Amino acid sequence: PPPMSSNSARLDAIRAITTYKPEPADFNFHETSPMDVYSCNVFNDRVMRERLPRDVYKALQKTIRYGETLDPGIADTVAAVMKDWAIEHGATHYTHIFYPLNGQTAEKHDSLFTPDGMGGVIAEFSGSMLIRGEADGSSFPSGGLRSTFEARGYTAWDVTSPAYLQENPNGIILCIPTMFLSWKGVSLDKKTPMIRAGQALNREAKRVLGLFGVHTDLPIVAYAGLEQEYFLIDNNYTFARPDLLAAGRTLFGARPPKGQEFSDQYFGVIPQRVLSFMMEAERKLYKLGVPVQTRHNEVAPSQYEIAPLFEPANVAVDHNHQIMAVLRNTAKHYGLKCLLHEKPFNFINGSGKHLNYSIGNADLGTLFNPGDTPQSNAKFLIFCAAFIRAVHKYGGLLRATVASASNDHRLGANEAPPAIMSIFLGDQLTNVFEAFRSGHFEHADGGAKKSMNIGVDTLPPLPRDPGDRNRTSPVAFVGNRFEFRALGSSQSAADSITALNAMMADSLGFAADWLESMLKKGHSFNEALQSFVSHVIEEHSAVIFNGDGYSEAWHKEAVRRGLPDLRNTPEAMPELVKPEVIDLFERMHIMNRDELRAREEIYLGQYSKTIHTEAVLCVRMARTDIYPSGLRYQKELADTCVSLKNLNKDYRTDTLDRITADLRSLQTAADELEKLVEKAERFQGIPEKARNYCDSVLPAMDRLREAADRLETEVPGDLWSLPTYQEILFSK
Ligand code: ADP
Ligand code: MG
């Protein structure tokens, strides 16, 4: 047979796409409906009720539903039932799943079977194996929280997030969501602080509700609805692009003639191959009990979104991690590569993750919902005011939770919200709050200003919808929740939820103190409420901004208002260890100074390592891919000039001159970048090193890229070895 290889990975990739044939799906979609499989791989409430002894089920529910401490006496029974259920479904191994601080999902599998000493095996899974795992994990970054001689880390069962089965064609694994701690109880992961912050939120929210005479047996929880954006490209391209393979993003690539200018992607018809992929991914997620709901094309070519229904934040975060894993795995089945990087391609939009955040429980619904009655309106105003205060006071912290090397490429780049934390409330709601400051309420109908005492009873019905959708704001009120839009697509939402819960707990505690002291002084509830809301607006309205967050004017205005504009990760991370942030987390019993320091250190270290890898890759690709392509073209041009000259023909050297100049710039820029990386690596201090990568290495990468991208627009296609943006983004 004729050789398939053209000696060019790029051309092979293109050829492979034209002959792509889908493999059969993992499901028979015609025989099973989503209803048949929903949650079939989850140790869910139905399974527990059916299989656990009644008293054990009840005791476990107390922990799951009401947040009570787990009765360790029931662990053995739960473990035995869980084991039988898992083995009946084909499980051979179990694993504690956790989120170490390097941002990954970690798992270490252990067999459910042990030799019985008589030549066979028995299934073994005890209560203590369920509750606690010895993950060791001494290679995870701990930011000095754990010296290696006491390196053991422990995983601890998170009872509130259900165990589930992970399917592989060759076996099944029982997965148990866990926290990851040092043996002294120091949190080494992202889940532990999130759960602690949830407890703080419950405590303080209940205080406020108590003042309204509202009592509920269920804990108050944060809800999260996480919209997930991602790119899908043909997997063959990844093998022809070392940058996609190793960095998850393109480090080179000229602007494609056609990008997203036509707005013809957003909500467009989903290509068949992609739709097949989505359907399979959704079916797998359905089996895992992830309530996926919407799918659509996003703004950039080859960009898509998946969003499940909102759930209690802790479960929503676990489900989002599962969504990311399922997207990645299923893509391969369709010959696709799922890119979760925040900015895989220059010149077109990157990917984010929107965190729809609200507070409430099954009894009360969401507390960010303006109600029909004056009392529910009053509750709404308190919770909403508390949120405004929280974001104003701790905007820097919130900003830090979304900082990463990859997210730096999109925040503030006019495709995602700016890095300045502000809240979009909508004009109507803003007017309501402003009215508290002035004591004047401007009626929507007559427009006549009436001076009145704005208490609960005199409030007009509050707007349920903020009206216009403002996409340029990092935090937007959207009717019954706040949408935090600054998260990066690959990030765990756990850090942002931890911060939001902590901030809200602080603000609600502040509100409760305020109201309590007013009431104690003999004021009416109306007066107390009015004075609290007035206070918040007086002190914190600077954080409300309904205009265009992308505009230059807003950046100036924000500075004038004293809002922090933390443009990149090295600027943002120190927010984690500001005295008021340490105080917040310590007061709320979420994390102590050392735990926060460790996070700052680990995240900054991660930042430097990311840029280091990318920079080294840039230099290598420039020398082994781009320079040789240009050099071949240069030789062709030079040979032609010589031939023409020998024939006494007219010849011009301007193209040759240009290519020669570009090649020289490329070489110079590569050498310079290499030196700057060496210099950056010599920095000992973690913040100094990160700063150096940001200020000197990143710009040098841009300079190198400029020369390379210029060459791409000149060198003939058959000599260019890297798939172009046009090819990657528009062929599937
Ligand atoms: P859009 O793209 O218009 O923002 P989507 O439907 O894509 O809306 O996503 C909205 C997300 O917000 C969904 O995950 C949805 O379940 C979630 N959501 C709706 N109500 C709430 C709420 N009260 N609290 C938290 N999330 C919510
Ligand atoms: Mg959406």
PDB file of C-alpha atoms in Angstrom, residues 267-368:
ATOM      1  CA  PHE A 267     -26.689  29.092  19.226  1.00  0.00           C
ATOM      2  CA  GLY A 268     -26.018  27.896  15.660  1.00  0.00           C
ATOM      3  CA  VAL A 269     -26.852  24.431  14.421  1.00  0.00           C
ATOM      4  CA  ILE A 270     -24.677  21.922  16.257  1.00  0.00           C
ATOM      5  CA  PRO A 271     -22.562  19.825  13.848  1.00  0.00           C
ATOM      6  CA  GLN A 272     -23.688  16.203  13.737  1.00  0.00           C
ATOM      7  CA  ARG A 273     -20.466  14.695  15.037  1.00  0.00           C
ATOM      8  CA  VAL A 274     -20.456  17.132  17.933  1.00  0.00           C
ATOM      9  CA  LEU A 275     -24.088  16.467  18.692  1.00  0.00           C
ATOM     10  CA  SER A 276     -23.429  12.722  18.789  1.00  0.00           C
ATOM     11  CA  PHE A 277     -20.606  13.393  21.213  1.00  0.00           C
ATOM     12  CA  MET A 278     -22.848  15.573  23.383  1.00  0.00           C
ATOM     13  CA  MET A 279     -25.570  12.971  23.488  1.00  0.00           C
ATOM     14  CA  GLU A 280     -23.186  10.272  24.617  1.00  0.00           C
ATOM     15  CA  ALA A 281     -21.547  12.529  27.202  1.00  0.00           C
ATOM     16  CA  GLU A 282     -24.943  13.532  28.541  1.00  0.00           C
ATOM     17  CA  ARG A 283     -26.074   9.933  28.748  1.00  0.00           C
ATOM     18  CA  LYS A 284     -22.993   9.049  30.788  1.00  0.00           C
ATOM     19  CA  LEU A 285     -23.597  12.039  33.036  1.00  0.00           C
ATOM     20  CA  TYR A 286     -27.211  11.036  33.415  1.00  0.00           C
ATOM     21  CA  LYS A 287     -26.091   7.669  34.719  1.00  0.00           C
ATOM     22  CA  LEU A 288     -24.010   9.546  37.276  1.00  0.00           C
ATOM     23  CA  GLY A 289     -27.035  11.529  38.377  1.00  0.00           C
ATOM     24  CA  VAL A 290     -25.714  14.790  36.956  1.00  0.00           C
ATOM     25  CA  PRO A 291     -28.821  16.740  35.915  1.00  0.00           C
ATOM     26  CA  VAL A 292     -27.467  18.118  32.631  1.00  0.00           C
ATOM     27  CA  GLN A 293     -29.971  20.376  30.999  1.00  0.00           C
ATOM     28  CA  THR A 294     -28.773  22.671  28.261  1.00  0.00           C
ATOM     29  CA  ARG A 295     -26.315  22.413  25.385  1.00  0.00           C
ATOM     30  CA  HIS A 296     -25.518  24.959  22.726  1.00  0.00           C
ATOM     31  CA  ASN A 297     -22.930  26.414  20.391  1.00  0.00           C
ATOM     32  CA  GLU A 298     -20.973  29.249  21.980  1.00  0.00           C
ATOM     33  CA  VAL A 299     -19.623  32.456  20.450  1.00  0.00           C
ATOM     34  CA  ALA A 300     -16.281  31.174  19.150  1.00  0.00           C
ATOM     35  CA  PRO A 301     -16.033  28.642  16.337  1.00  0.00           C
ATOM     36  CA  SER A 302     -15.805  25.087  17.747  1.00  0.00           C
ATOM     37  CA  GLN A 303     -16.879  26.317  21.184  1.00  0.00           C
ATOM     38  CA  TYR A 304     -19.794  24.833  23.115  1.00  0.00           C
ATOM     39  CA  GLU A 305     -21.507  24.953  26.476  1.00  0.00           C
ATOM     40  CA  ILE A 306     -23.081  22.401  28.776  1.00  0.00           C
ATOM     41  CA  ALA A 307     -25.091  23.340  31.868  1.00  0.00           C
ATOM     42  CA  PRO A 308     -26.762  21.191  34.497  1.00  0.00           C
ATOM     43  CA  LEU A 309     -29.577  22.242  36.748  1.00  0.00           C
ATOM     44  CA  PHE A 310     -28.372  23.946  39.920  1.00  0.00           C
ATOM     45  CA  GLU A 311     -27.780  21.823  43.027  1.00  0.00           C
ATOM     46  CA  PRO A 312     -26.378  22.283  46.533  1.00  0.00           C
ATOM     47  CA  ALA A 313     -22.955  23.794  45.897  1.00  0.00           C
ATOM     48  CA  ASN A 314     -20.922  20.897  47.264  1.00  0.00           C
ATOM     49  CA  VAL A 315     -22.655  18.409  44.986  1.00  0.00           C
ATOM     50  CA  ALA A 316     -22.601  20.845  42.066  1.00  0.00           C
ATOM     51  CA  VAL A 317     -18.821  21.135  42.367  1.00  0.00           C
ATOM     52  CA  ASP A 318     -18.385  17.348  42.422  1.00  0.00           C
ATOM     53  CA  HIS A 319     -20.682  17.086  39.428  1.00  0.00           C
ATOM     54  CA  ASN A 320     -18.761  19.755  37.572  1.00  0.00           C
ATOM     55  CA  HIS A 321     -15.540  17.796  38.077  1.00  0.00           C
ATOM     56  CA  GLN A 322     -17.344  14.756  36.690  1.00  0.00           C
ATOM     57  CA  ILE A 323     -18.632  16.775  33.743  1.00  0.00           C
ATOM     58  CA  MET A 324     -15.102  17.876  32.864  1.00  0.00           C
ATOM     59  CA  ALA A 325     -13.834  14.286  33.069  1.00  0.00           C
ATOM     60  CA  VAL A 326     -16.699  12.879  31.007  1.00  0.00           C
ATOM     61  CA  LEU A 327     -16.303  15.568  28.330  1.00  0.00           C
ATOM     62  CA  ARG A 328     -12.605  14.771  28.017  1.00  0.00           C
ATOM     63  CA  ASN A 329     -13.091  11.012  27.860  1.00  0.00           C
ATOM     64  CA  THR A 330     -16.074  10.954  25.554  1.00  0.00           C
ATOM     65  CA  ALA A 331     -14.447  13.331  23.076  1.00  0.00           C
ATOM     66  CA  LYS A 332     -11.775  10.736  22.335  1.00  0.00           C
ATOM     67  CA  HIS A 333     -14.449   8.251  21.380  1.00  0.00           C
ATOM     68  CA  TYR A 334     -15.523  10.626  18.601  1.00  0.00           C
ATOM     69  CA  GLY A 335     -12.018  11.406  17.438  1.00  0.00           C
ATOM     70  CA  LEU A 336     -12.279  14.774  19.123  1.00  0.00           C
ATOM     71  CA  LYS A 337     -10.230  16.593  21.708  1.00  0.00           C
ATOM     72  CA  CYS A 338     -12.018  18.551  24.406  1.00  0.00           C
ATOM     73  CA  LEU A 339     -10.071  21.673  25.362  1.00  0.00           C
ATOM     74  CA  LEU A 340     -10.984  23.076  28.743  1.00  0.00           C
ATOM     75  CA  HIS A 341      -8.178  25.627  28.689  1.00  0.00           C
ATOM     76  CA  GLU A 342      -9.314  29.198  29.294  1.00  0.00           C
ATOM     77  CA  LYS A 343      -7.713  30.551  26.135  1.00  0.00           C
ATOM     78  CA  PRO A 344      -6.810  27.876  23.586  1.00  0.00           C
ATOM     79  CA  PHE A 345      -6.729  30.335  20.685  1.00  0.00           C
ATOM     80  CA  ASN A 346      -5.793  33.979  20.391  1.00  0.00           C
ATOM     81  CA  PHE A 347      -8.123  36.317  18.521  1.00  0.00           C
ATOM     82  CA  ILE A 348     -11.278  34.439  19.466  1.00  0.00           C
ATOM     83  CA  ASN A 349     -13.110  34.118  22.763  1.00  0.00           C
ATOM     84  CA  GLY A 350     -11.809  31.876  25.478  1.00  0.00           C
ATOM     85  CA  SER A 351     -13.840  29.637  27.779  1.00  0.00           C
ATOM     86  CA  GLY A 352     -15.239  30.391  31.176  1.00  0.00           C
ATOM     87  CA  LYS A 353     -17.389  28.772  33.781  1.00  0.00           C
ATOM     88  CA  HIS A 354     -20.336  30.724  35.119  1.00  0.00           C
ATOM     89  CA  LEU A 355     -21.193  30.185  38.750  1.00  0.00           C
ATOM     90  CA  ASN A 356     -24.883  30.849  39.387  1.00  0.00           C
ATOM     91  CA  TYR A 357     -24.973  31.307  43.132  1.00  0.00           C
ATOM     92  CA  SER A 358     -27.853  31.507  45.528  1.00  0.00           C
ATOM     93  CA  ILE A 359     -28.658  30.685  49.130  1.00  0.00           C
ATOM     94  CA  GLY A 360     -31.614  28.822  50.571  1.00  0.00           C
ATOM     95  CA  ASN A 361     -33.034  25.386  51.198  1.00  0.00           C
ATOM     96  CA  ALA A 362     -35.866  23.124  50.117  1.00  0.00           C
ATOM     97  CA  ASP A 363     -38.257  24.697  52.643  1.00  0.00           C
ATOM     98  CA  LEU A 364     -37.567  28.326  51.871  1.00  0.00           C
ATOM     99  CA  GLY A 365     -36.510  28.289  48.237  1.00  0.00           C
ATOM    100  CA  THR A 366     -33.843  30.796  47.252  1.00  0.00           C
ATOM    101  CA  LEU A 367     -33.403  33.808  49.488  1.00  0.00           C
ATOM    102  CA  PHE A 368     -32.296  35.964  46.563  1.00  0.00           C
TER     103      PHE A 368
END
